[in-house]
C-alpha positions as a printed Julia matrix, in Angstrom:
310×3 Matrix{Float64}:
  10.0   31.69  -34.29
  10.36  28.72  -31.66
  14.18  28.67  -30.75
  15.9   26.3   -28.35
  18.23  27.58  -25.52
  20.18  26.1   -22.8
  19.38  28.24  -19.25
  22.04  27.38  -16.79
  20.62  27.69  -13.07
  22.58  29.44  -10.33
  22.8   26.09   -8.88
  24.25  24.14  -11.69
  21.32  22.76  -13.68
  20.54  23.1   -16.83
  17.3   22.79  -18.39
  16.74  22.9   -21.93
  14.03  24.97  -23.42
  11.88  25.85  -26.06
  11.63  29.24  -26.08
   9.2   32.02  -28.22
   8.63  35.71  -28.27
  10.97  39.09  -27.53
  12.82  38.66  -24.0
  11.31  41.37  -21.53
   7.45  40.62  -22.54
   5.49  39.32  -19.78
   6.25  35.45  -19.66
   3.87  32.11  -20.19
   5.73  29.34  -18.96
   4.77  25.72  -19.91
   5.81  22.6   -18.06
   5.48  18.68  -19.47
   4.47  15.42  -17.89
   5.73  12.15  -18.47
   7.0   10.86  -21.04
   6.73  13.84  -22.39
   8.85  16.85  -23.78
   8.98  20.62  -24.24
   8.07  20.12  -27.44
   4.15  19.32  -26.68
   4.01  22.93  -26.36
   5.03  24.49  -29.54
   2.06  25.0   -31.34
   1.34  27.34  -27.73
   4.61  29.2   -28.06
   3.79  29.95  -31.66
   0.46  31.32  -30.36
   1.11  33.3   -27.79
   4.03  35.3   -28.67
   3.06  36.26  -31.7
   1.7   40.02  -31.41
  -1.81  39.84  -32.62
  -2.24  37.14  -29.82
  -0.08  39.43  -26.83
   3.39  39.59  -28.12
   4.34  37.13  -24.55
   7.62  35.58  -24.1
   7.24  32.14  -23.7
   9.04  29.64  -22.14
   8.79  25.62  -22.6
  11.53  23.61  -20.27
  12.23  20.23  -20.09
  12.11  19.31  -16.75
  15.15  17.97  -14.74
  15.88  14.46  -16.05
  14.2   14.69  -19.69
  15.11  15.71  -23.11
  18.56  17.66  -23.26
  18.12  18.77  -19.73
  20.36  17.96  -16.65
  19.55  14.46  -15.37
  21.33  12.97  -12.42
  21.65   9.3   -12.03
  21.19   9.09   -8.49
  17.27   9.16   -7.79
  17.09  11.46   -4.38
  17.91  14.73   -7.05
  14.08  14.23   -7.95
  12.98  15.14   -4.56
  10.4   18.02   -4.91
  12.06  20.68   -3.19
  14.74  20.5    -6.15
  12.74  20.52   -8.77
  10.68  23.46   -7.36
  14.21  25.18   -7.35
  14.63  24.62  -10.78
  11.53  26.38  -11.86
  12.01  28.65   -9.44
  15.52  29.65  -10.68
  14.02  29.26  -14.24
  11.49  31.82  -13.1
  13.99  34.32  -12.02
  16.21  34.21  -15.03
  12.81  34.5   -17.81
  10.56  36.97  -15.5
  13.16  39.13  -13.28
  11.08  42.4   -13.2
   7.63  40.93  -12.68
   5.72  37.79  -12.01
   4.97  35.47  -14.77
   1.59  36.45  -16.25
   0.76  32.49  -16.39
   2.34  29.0   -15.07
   0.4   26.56  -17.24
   1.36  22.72  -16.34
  -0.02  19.16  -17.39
   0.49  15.61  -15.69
   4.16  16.01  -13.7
   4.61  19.32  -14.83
   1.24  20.25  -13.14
   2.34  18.15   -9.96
   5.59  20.36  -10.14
   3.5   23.69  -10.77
   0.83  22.98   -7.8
   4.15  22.82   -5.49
   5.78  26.2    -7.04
   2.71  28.21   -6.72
   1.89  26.76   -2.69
   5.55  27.3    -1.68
   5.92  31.14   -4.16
   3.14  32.49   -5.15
   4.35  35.76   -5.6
   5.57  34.61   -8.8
   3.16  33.97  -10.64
  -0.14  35.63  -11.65
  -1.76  32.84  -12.93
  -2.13  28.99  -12.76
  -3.67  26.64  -15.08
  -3.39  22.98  -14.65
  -3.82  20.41  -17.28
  -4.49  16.45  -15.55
  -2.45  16.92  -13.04
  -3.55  16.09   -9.61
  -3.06  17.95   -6.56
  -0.74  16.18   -3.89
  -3.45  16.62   -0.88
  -6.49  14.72   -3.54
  -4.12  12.3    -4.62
  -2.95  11.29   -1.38
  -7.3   10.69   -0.44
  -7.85   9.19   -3.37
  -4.91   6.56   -3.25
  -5.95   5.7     0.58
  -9.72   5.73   -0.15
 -10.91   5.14   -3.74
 -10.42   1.45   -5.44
 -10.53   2.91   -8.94
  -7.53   5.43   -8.54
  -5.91   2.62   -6.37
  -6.08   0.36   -9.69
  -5.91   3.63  -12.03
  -2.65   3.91  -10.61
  -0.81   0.69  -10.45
   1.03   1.75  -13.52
   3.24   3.59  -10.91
   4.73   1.03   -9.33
   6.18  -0.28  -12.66
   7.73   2.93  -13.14
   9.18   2.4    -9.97
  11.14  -0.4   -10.83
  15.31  -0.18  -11.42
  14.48  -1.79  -14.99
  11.76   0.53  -16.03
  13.58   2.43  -18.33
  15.13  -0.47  -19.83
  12.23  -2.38  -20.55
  10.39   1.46  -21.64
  13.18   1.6   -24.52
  13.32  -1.88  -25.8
  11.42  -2.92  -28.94
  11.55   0.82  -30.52
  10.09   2.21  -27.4
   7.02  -0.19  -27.8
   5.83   0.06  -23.98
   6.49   3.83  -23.9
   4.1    4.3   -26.54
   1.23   2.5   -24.73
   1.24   5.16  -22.51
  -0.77   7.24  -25.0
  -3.34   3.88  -26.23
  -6.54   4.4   -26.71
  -9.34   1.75  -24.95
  -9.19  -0.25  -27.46
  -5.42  -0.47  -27.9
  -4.69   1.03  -30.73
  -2.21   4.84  -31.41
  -4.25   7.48  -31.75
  -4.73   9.41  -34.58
  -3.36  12.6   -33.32
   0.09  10.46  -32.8
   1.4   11.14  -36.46
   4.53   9.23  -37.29
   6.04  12.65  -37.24
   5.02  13.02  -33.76
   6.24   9.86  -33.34
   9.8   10.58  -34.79
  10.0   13.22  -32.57
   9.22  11.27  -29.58
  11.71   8.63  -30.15
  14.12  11.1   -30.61
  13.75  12.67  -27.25
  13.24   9.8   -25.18
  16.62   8.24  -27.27
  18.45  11.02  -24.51
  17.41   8.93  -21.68
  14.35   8.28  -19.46
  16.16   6.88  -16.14
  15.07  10.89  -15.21
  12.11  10.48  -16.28
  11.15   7.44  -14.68
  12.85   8.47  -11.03
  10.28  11.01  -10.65
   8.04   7.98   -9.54
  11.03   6.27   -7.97
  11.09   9.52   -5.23
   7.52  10.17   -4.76
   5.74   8.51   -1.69
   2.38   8.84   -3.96
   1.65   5.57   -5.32
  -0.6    2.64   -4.33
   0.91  -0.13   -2.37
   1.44  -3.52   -4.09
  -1.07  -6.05   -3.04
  -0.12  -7.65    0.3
   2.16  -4.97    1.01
   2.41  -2.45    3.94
   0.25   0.21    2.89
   2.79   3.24    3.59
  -0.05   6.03    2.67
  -1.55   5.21    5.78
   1.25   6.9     7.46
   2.03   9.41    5.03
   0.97  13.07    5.91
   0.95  16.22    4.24
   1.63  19.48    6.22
  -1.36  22.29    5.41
   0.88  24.78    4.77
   2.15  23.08    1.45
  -1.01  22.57   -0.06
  -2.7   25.34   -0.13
  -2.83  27.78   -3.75
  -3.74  30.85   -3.19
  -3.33  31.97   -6.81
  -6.16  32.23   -9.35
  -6.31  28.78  -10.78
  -7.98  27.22  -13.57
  -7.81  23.58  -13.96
  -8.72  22.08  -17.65
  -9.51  18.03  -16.78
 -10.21  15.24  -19.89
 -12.62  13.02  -18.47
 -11.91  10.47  -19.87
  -8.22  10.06  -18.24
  -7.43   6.56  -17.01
  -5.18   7.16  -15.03
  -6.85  10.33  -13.32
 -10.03   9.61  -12.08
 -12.78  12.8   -11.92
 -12.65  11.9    -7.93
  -9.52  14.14   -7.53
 -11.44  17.18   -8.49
 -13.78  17.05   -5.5
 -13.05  19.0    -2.3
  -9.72  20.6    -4.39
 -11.45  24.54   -3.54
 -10.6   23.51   -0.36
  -6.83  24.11   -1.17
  -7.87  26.65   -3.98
 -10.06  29.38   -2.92
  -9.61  30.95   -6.15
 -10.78  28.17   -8.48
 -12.29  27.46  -11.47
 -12.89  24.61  -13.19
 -13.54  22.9   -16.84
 -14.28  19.34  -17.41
 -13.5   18.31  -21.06
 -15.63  15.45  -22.39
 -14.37  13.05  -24.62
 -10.71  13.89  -23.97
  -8.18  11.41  -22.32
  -5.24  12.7   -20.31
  -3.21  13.88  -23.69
  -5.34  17.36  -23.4
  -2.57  19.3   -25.08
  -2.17  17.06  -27.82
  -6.08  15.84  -28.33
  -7.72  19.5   -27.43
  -4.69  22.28  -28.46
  -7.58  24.85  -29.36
  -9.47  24.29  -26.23
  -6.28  24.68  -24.17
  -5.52  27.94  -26.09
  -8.78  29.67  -26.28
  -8.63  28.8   -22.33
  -5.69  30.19  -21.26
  -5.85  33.54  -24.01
  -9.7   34.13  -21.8
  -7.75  33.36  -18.36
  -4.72  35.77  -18.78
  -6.71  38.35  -19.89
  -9.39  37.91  -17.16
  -9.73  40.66  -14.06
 -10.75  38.63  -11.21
 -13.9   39.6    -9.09
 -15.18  38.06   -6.11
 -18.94  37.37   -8.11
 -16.5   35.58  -10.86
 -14.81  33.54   -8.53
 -17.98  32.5    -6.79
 -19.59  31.75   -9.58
């Protein structure tokens, strides 16, 4: 049974969660994008704790700044190095006498995770990303690729001090174009229960939400504008993952182009990798069973050089 619990954090966070499975059991945690919510995961939690599918304890959060969670107004909270110490502490609290057996992350929440597992990979056995680009891809791709440059302008709307104004108003109308198809219409796997349920969260706030682009030096430039990336470096150190990764990409994402995939083994010796046709960047909502049947083959896997390699 999926249960809700508030974890307070040594240092005075709280983060919501959505929580599965017997305390003690070796722990999947699950981490949301934007606009999203814990909830995106539940259909995982009910999965994977159950005991014919390994009895784990799972753990859904939503992040600093969404849902019930802590959210400070003032937008320099959102720097990375405090939301790594949220998961961090999150970690500690869910998986104290081992590591977790999986970190699985999509969109921010896979941003967030690629961070956690540079800077402590001791704790975690796993990674599996969902659309979410790695910092040192994004930051080529922004400087050198017109079609993430344009891919990407969304950003700098987000940016904006009225964003989550102008995100609420007409019944969350613009917040929901975030998940339009092409042609501009909801998709089908957006029920209006899904919607209900979406409205309700984001009805808690998305200032949070939306100062996680406010903070982040990733974003393309506005035209005429100094181009800051040009500047912008990224130490080594905190981009390399030396955990056994698995990234799961939709191919179809407009906002991710496939570009950021190329060179990423670079920064992930241990890497594998499976491109999803005919899925958009919702991969959790548009491909649940593919995402499951994924990550139930990945925890169970024994790593070998030939598999790697291969």
């Amino acid at each position: 049974m999926i249960q809700t619990c508030d974890h307070v954090l040594p240092h005075g966070i709280t983060l919501r969660c959505r929580t599965a499975g017997t305390p003690g059991r070796p722990v999947l945690m699950f981490l949301h994008g934007f606009p999203e919510g814990a909830f995106i995961w539940d259909e995982m939690l009910a999965h994977f704790s159950a005991p014919e599918n390994g009895g784990f304890r799972c753990v859904a959060p939503n992040l600093r700044g969404f849902g019930g969670s802590s959210s400070p107004s003032e937008v320099t909270a959102y720097h990375a190095k405090h939301l790594v110490q949220d998961i961090r502490a999150l970690i500690a609290l869910e998986s104290p006498q081992a590591p977790l057996a999986c970190l699985v992350a999509h969109d921010w929440g896979g941003a967030l995770a690629w961070s956690v597992a540079s800077q402590h990979p001791d704790c975690m056995q796993r990674l599996m990303i969902l659309n979410a680009p790695h910092a040192g891809a994004l930051l080529r791709e922004l400087r050198d690729n017109p079609a993430q440059q344009q891919a990407s302008a969304y950003m700098r709307f987000l940016r904006r001090a009225d964003a989550p104004t102008l995100l609420a108003e007409d019944d969350f109308r613009r917040t929901f174009h975030f998940f339009a198809q092409p042609d501009g219409h909801l998709p089908a796997w957006l029920t209006p229960a899904l919607q209900a349920q979406y409205r309700q969260h984001w009805a808690l706030g998305l200032q949070g939400a939306c100062h996680y682009y406010g903070i982040s030096p990733l974003y393309p430039p506005a035209p005429g504008a100094p181009d800051h990336l040009q500047s912008l470096q990224l130490p080594e150190a905190m981009l390399r993952v030396d955990v056994p990764t698995l990234v799961l990409w939709g191919m179809s994402d407009p906002a991710l182009q496939p570009g950021l995939l190329d060179g990423l083994q670079d920064w992930v010796p241990q890497l594998q990798v499976q491109h999803l046709r005919n899925t958009s960047h919702w991969v959790v909502h548009e491909r649940p069973a593919r995402v499951i049947d994924e990550l139930e083959h990945f925890v169970q896997q024994q790593f070998s050089p030939d598999y790697i390699a291969g």
